[in-house]
mmCIF file of C-alpha atoms in Angstrom:
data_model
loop_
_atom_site.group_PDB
_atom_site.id
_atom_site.type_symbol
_atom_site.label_atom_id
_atom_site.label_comp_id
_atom_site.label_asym_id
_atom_site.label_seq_id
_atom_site.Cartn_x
_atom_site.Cartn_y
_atom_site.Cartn_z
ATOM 1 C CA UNK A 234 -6.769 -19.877 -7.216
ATOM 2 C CA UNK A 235 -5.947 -17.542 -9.898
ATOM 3 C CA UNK A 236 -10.071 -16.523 -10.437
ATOM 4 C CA UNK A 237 -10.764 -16.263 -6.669
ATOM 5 C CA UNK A 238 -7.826 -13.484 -6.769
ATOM 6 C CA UNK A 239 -8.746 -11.842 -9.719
ATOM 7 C CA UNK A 240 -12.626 -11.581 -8.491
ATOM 8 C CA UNK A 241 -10.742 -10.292 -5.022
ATOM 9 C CA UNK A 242 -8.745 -7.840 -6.780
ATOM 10 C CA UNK A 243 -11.765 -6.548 -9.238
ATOM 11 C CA UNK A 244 -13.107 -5.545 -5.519
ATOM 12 C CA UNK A 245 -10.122 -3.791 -5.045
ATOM 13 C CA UNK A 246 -10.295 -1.849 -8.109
ATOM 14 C CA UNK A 247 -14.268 -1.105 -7.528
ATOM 15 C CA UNK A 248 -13.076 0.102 -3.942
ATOM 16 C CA UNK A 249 -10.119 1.971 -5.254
ATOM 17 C CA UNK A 250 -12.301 4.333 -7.826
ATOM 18 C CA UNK A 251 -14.678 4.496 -5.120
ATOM 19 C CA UNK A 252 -12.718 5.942 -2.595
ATOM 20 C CA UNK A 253 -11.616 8.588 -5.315
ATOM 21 C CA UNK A 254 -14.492 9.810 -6.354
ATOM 22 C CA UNK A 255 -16.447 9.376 -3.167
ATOM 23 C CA UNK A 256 -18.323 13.069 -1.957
ATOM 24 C CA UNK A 257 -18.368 12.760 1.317
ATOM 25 C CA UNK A 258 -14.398 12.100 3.036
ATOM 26 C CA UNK A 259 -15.923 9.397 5.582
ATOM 27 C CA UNK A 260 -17.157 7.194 2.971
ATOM 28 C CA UNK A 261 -13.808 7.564 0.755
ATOM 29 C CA UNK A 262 -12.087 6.149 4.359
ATOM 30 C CA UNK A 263 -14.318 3.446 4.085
ATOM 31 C CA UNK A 264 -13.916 2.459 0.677
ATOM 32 C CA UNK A 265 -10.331 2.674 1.432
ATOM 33 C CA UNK A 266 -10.785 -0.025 4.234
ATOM 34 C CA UNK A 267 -12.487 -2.318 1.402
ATOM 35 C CA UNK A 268 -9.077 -1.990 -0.280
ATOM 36 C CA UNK A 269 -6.941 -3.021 2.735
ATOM 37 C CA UNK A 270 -9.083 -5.692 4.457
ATOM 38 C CA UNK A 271 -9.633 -7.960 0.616
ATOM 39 C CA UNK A 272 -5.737 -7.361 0.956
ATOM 40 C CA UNK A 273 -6.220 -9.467 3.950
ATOM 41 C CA UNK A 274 -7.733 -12.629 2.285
ATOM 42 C CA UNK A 275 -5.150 -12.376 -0.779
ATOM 43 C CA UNK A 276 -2.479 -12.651 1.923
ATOM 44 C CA UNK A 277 -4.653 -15.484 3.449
ATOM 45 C CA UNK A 278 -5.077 -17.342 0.195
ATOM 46 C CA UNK A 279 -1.250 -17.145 -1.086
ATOM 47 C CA UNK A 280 -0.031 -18.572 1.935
ATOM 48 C CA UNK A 281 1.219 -15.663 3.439
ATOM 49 C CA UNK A 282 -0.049 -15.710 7.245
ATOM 50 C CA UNK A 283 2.275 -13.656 8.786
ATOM 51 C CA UNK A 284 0.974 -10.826 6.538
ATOM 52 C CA UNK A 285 -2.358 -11.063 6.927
ATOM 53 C CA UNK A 286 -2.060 -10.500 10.931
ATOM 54 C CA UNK A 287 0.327 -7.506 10.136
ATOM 55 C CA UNK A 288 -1.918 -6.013 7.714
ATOM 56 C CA UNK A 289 -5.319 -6.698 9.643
ATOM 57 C CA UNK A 290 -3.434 -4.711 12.513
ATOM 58 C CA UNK A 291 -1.819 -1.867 10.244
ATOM 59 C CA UNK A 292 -5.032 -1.623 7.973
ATOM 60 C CA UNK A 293 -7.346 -0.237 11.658
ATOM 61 C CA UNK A 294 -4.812 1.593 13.001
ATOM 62 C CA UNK A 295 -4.744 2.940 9.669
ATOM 63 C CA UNK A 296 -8.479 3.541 9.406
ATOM 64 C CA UNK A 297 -8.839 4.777 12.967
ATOM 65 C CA UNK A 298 -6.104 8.019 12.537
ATOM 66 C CA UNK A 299 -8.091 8.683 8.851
ATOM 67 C CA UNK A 300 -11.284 8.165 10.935
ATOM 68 C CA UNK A 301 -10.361 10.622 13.432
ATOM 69 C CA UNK A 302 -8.868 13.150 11.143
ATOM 70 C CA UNK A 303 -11.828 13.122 9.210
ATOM 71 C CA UNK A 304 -13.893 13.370 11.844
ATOM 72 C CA UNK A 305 -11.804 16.099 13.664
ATOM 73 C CA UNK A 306 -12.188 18.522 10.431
ATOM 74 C CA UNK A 307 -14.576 18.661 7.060
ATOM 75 C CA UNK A 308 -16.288 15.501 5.529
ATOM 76 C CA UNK A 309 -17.404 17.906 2.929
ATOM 77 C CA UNK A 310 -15.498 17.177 -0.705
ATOM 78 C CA UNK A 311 -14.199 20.099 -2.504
ATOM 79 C CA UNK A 312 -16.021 21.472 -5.363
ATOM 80 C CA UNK A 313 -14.474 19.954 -8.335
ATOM 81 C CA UNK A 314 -15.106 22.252 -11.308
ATOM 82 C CA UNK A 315 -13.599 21.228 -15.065
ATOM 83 C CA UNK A 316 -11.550 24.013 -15.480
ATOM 84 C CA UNK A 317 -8.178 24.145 -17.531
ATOM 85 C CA UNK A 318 -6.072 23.114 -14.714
ATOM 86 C CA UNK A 319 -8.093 19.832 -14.517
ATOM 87 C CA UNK A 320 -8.075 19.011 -17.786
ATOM 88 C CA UNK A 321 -4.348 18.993 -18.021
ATOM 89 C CA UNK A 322 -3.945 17.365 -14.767
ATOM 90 C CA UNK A 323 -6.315 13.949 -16.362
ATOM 91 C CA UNK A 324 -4.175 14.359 -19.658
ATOM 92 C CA UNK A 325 -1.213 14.790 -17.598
ATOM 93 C CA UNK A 326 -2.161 11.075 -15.650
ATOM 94 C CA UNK A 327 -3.234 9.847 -18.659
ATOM 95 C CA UNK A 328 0.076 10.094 -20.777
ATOM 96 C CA UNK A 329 1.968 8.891 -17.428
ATOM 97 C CA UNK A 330 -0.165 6.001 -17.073
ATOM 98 C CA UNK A 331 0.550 5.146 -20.815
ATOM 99 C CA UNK A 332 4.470 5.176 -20.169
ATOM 100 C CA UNK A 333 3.875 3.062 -17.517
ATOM 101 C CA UNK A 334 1.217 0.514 -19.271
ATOM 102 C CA UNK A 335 4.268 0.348 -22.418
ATOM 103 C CA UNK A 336 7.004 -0.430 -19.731
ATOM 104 C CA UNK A 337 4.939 -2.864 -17.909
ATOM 105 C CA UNK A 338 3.535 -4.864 -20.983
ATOM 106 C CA UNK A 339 7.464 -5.269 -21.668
ATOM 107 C CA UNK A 340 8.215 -6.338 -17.684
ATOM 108 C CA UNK A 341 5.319 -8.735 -17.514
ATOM 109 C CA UNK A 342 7.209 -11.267 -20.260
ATOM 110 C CA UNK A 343 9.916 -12.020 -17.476
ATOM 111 C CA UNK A 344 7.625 -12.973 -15.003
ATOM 112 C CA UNK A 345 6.636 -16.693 -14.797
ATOM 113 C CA UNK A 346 2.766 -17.589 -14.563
ATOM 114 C CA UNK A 347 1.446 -17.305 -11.371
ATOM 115 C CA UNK A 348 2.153 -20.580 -9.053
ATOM 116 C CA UNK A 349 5.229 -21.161 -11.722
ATOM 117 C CA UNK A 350 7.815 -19.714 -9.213
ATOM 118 C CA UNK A 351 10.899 -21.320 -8.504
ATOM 119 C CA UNK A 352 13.427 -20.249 -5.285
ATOM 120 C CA UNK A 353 16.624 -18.414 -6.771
ATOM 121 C CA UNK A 354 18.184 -16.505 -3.780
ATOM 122 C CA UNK A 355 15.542 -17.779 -1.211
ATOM 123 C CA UNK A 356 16.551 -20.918 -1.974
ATOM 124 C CA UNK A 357 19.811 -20.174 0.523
ATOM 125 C CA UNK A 358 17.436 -19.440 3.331
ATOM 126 C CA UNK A 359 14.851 -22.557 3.091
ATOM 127 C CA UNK A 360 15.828 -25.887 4.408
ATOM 128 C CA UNK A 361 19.012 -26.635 6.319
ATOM 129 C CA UNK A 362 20.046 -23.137 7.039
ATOM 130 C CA UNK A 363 16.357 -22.150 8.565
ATOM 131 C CA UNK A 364 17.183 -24.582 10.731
ATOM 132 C CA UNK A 365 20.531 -23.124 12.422
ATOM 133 C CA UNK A 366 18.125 -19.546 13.130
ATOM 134 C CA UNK A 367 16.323 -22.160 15.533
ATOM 135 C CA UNK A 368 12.860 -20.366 14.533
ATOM 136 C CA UNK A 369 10.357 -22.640 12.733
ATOM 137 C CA UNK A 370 8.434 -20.034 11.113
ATOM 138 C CA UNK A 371 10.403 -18.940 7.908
ATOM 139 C CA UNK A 372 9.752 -15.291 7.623
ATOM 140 C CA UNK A 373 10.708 -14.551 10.883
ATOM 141 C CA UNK A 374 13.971 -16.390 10.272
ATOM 142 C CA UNK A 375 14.940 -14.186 7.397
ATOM 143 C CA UNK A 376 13.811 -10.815 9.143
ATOM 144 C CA UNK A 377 15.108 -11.278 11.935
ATOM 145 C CA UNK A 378 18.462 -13.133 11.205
ATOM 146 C CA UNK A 379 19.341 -13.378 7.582
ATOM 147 C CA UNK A 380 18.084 -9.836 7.515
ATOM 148 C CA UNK A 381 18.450 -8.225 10.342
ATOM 149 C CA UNK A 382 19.311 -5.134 9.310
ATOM 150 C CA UNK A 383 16.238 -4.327 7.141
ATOM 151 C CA UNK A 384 14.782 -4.863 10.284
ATOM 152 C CA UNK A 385 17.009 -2.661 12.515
ATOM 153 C CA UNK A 386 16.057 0.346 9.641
ATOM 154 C CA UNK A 387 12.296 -0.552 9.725
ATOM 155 C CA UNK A 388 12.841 0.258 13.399
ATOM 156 C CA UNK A 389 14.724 3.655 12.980
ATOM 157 C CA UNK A 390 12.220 4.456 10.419
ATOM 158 C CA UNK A 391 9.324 4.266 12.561
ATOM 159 C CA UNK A 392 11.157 5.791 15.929
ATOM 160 C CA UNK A 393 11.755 8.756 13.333
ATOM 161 C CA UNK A 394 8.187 8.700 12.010
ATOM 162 C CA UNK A 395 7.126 8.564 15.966
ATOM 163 C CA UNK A 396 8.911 11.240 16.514
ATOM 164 C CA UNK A 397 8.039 13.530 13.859
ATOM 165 C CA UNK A 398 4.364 13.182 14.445
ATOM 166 C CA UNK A 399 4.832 14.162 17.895
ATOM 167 C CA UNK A 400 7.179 16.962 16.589
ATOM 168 C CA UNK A 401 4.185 18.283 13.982
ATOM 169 C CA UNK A 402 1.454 18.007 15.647
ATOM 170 C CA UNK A 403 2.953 19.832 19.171
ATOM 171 C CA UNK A 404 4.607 22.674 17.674
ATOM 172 C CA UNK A 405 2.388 26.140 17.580
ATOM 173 C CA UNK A 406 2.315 28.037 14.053
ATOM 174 C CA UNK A 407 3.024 31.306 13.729
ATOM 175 C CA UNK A 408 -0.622 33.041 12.656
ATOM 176 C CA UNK B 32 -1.302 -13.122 -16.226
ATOM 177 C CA UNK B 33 -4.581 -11.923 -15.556
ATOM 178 C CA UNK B 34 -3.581 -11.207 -11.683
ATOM 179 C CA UNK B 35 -0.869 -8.720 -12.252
ATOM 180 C CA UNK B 36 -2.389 -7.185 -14.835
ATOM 181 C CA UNK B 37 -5.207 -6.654 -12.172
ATOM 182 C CA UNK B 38 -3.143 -5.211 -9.529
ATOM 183 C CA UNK B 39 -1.182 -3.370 -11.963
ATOM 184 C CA UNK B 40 -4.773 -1.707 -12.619
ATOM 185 C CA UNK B 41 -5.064 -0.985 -9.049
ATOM 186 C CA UNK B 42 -1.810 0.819 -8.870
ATOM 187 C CA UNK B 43 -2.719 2.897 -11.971
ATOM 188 C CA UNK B 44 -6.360 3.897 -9.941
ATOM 189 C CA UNK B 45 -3.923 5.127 -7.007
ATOM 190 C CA UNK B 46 -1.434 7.021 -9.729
ATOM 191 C CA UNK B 47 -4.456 8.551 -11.160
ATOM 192 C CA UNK B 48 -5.909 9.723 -7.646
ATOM 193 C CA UNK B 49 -2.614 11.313 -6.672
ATOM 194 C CA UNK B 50 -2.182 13.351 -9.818
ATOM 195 C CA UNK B 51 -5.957 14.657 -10.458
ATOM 196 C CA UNK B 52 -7.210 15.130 -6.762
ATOM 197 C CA UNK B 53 -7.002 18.369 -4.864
ATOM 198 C CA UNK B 54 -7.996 16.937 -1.629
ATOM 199 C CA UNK B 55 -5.181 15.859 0.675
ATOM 200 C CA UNK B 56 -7.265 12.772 2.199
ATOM 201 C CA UNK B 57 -7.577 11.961 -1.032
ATOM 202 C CA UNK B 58 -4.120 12.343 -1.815
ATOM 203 C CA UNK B 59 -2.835 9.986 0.935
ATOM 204 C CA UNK B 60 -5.418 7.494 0.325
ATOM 205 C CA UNK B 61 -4.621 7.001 -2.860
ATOM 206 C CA UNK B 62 -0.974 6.791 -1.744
ATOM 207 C CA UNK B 63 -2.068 3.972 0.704
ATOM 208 C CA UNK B 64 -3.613 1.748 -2.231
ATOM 209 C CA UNK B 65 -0.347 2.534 -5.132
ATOM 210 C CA UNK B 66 1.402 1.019 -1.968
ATOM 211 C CA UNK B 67 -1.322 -2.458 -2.003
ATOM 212 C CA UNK B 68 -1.185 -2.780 -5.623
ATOM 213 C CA UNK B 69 2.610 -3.053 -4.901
ATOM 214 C CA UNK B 70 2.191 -5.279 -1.876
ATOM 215 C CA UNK B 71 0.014 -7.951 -3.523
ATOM 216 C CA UNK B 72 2.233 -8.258 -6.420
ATOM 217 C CA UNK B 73 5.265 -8.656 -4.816
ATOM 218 C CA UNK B 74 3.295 -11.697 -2.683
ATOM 219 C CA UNK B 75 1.970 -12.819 -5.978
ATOM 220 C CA UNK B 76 5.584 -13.396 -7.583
ATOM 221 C CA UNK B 77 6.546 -15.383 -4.955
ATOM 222 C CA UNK B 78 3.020 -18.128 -4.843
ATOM 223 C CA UNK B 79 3.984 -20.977 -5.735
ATOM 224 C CA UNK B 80 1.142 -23.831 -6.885
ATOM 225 C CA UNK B 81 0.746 -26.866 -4.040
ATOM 226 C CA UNK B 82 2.943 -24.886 -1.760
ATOM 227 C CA UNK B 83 2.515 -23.966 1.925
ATOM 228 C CA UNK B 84 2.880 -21.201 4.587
ATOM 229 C CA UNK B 85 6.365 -21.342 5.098
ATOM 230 C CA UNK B 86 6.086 -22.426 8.815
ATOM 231 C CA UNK B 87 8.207 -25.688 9.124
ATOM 232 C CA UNK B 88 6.013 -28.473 10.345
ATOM 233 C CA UNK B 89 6.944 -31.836 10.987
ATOM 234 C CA UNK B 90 3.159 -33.323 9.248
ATOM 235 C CA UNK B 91 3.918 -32.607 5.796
ATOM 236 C CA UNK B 92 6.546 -35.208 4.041
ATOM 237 C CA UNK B 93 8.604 -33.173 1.885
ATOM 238 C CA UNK B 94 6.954 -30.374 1.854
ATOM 239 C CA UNK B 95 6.764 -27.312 -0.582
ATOM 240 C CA UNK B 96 6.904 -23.864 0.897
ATOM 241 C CA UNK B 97 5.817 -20.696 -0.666
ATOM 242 C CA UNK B 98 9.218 -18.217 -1.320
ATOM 243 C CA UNK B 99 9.567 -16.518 1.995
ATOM 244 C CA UNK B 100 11.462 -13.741 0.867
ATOM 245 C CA UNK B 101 9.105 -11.260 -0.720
ATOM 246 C CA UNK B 102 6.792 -12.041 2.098
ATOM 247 C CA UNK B 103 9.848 -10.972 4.644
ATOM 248 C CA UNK B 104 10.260 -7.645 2.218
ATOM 249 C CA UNK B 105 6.191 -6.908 1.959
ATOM 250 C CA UNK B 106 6.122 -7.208 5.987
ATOM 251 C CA UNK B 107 8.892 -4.632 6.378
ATOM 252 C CA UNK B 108 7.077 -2.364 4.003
ATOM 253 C CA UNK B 109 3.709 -2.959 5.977
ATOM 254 C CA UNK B 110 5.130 -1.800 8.444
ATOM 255 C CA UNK B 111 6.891 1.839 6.841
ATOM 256 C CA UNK B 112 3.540 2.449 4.862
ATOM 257 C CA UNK B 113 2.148 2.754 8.485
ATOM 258 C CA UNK B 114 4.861 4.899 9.318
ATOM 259 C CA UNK B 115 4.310 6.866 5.927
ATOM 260 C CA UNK B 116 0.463 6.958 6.317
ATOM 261 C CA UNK B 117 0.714 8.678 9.826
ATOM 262 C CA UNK B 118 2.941 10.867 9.140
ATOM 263 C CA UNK B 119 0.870 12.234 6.360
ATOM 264 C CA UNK B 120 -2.086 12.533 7.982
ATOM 265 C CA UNK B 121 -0.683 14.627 10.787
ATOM 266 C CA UNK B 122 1.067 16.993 7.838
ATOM 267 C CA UNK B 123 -2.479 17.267 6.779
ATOM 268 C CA UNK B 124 -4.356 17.739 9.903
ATOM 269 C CA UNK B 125 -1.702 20.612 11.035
ATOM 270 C CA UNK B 126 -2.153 22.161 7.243
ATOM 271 C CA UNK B 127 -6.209 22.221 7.947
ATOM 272 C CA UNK B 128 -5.864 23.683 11.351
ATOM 273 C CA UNK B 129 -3.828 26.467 9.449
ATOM 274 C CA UNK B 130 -5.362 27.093 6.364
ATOM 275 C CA UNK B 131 -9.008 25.785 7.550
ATOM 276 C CA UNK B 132 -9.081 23.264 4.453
ATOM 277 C CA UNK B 133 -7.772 20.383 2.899
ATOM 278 C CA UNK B 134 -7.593 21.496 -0.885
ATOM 279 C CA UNK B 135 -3.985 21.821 -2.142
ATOM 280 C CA UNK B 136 -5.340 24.890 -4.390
ATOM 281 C CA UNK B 137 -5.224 27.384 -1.090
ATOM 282 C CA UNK B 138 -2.104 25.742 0.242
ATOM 283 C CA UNK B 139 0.550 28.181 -1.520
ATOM 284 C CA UNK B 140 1.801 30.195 1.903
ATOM 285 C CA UNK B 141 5.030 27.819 2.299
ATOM 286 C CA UNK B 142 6.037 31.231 5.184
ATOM 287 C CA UNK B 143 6.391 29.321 8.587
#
């Protein structure tokens, strides 16, 4: 289990740096799809189906707005010169990504081995309380009772994020 | 180990896109995969070995399930990197129709 994620995730990375250094804009989209769709079979593989139909649905609307945009204005990729600014962006990302390599390397101790997991607070939602929600799949149960009001933000979240792309994209600019 | 260090990788390819690209595709796509990295290690906390999709089903005998929580939390935040994502990418296709490119060089005019 653990190689058939890594080898899934090493596609991820490949895809990642890709998409970042792609030329042309369509092709970073692409590479960006790679990214999201092996995200699909992780979710498959660690038992996580409800995720996996969320994501396959979220990852081509995704693709088709990028799609479209790109479409709709340049593929072209900006010159990139080295100049000064450059440089000390890349040593700029490069000491950040340090700090965050040191405070990871001390997180990672805590975690158990993967598969090791044992239920702390989920423990209170498997078993006999799943069954007073009356819904046999679990993850509904806890999003829609247990947690019900993550779920009543997630839905003011994207009303507002509805409503501001309506807002941005009707609105004329002043020239 | 070797899986979160992995997608810990991932997140730092997405950290380094944001910071050293000018292009604002570029910018939100690398957004979109910091935002994977964090998905798949979230669901990755939560695996647990022999376990099973925790949909209760009467054809297992005692059956192990897979912690449900983090996959309740990653499916919530599915759903606001959507929201994020398009949001973004009308931002940037107003600021081309404006400015007549995507680079974040030329984008200094913040008059309305």
């Amino acid at each position: 289990m653990e190689l058939t994620i890594s080898i899934l995730l090493g596609f991820m990375i490949i895809g990642a740096i890709f998409a970042i250094h792609a030329k042309d804009l369509l092709s970073s989209v692409i590479a960006a799809g790679i990214v999201g769709y092996s995200l699909v079979i992780c979710f498959l593989l660690l038992k996580a189906p409800d995720l996996a139909i969320v994501q396959i649905v979220v990852e081509t609307i995704t693709l088709i707005i990028m799609v479209a945009v790109v479409i709709d204005s340049t593929r072209e990729e900006l010159k990139v010169k080295i100049d000064t600014q450059q440089i000390i962006n890349i040593s700029l990302a490069l000491i950040f990504m340090l700090v965050l390599v040191f405070f990871f390397a001390r997180a990672i101790e805590s975690l158990n081995p993967l598969g090791q997991h044992t239920l702390r607070m989920a423990s209170a939602y498997v078993g006999d309380p799943a069954a007073k929600t009356g819904s046999a799949n679990l993850v509904t149960g806890i999003l829609f009772d247990f947690r019900g009001y993550d779920t009543l933000g997630e839905a003011t979240i994207l009303f507002t994020a509805a409503i501001g792309v309506l807002t941005i994209l009707r609105i004329k600019g002043k020239k | 180990m070797m899986v979160y260090i992995l997608s810990f990788i991932l997140f730092l390819v997405g950290l380094y896109g944001i910071i050293t690209r000018r292009n604002l595709i570029k910018i939100v796509i690398s957004l979109s995969i910091m935002e994977f990295s964090i998905f798949i290690l979230l669901v990755l906390i939560g695996y647990i070995d022999g376990g099973i999709a925790p949909i209760i089903t009467d054809q297992v005998i005692n059956p192990t399930y897979v912690d449900p929580l983090p996959q309740a939390m990653v499916l919530t935040a599915i759903v606001i990197g959507l929201a994020t994502t398009a949001m973004l990418m009308a931002i940037a296709i107003r600021l081309y129709r404006k400015y007549g490119t995507f680079d974040i060089r030329e984008i200094k005019n913040l008059k309305g």
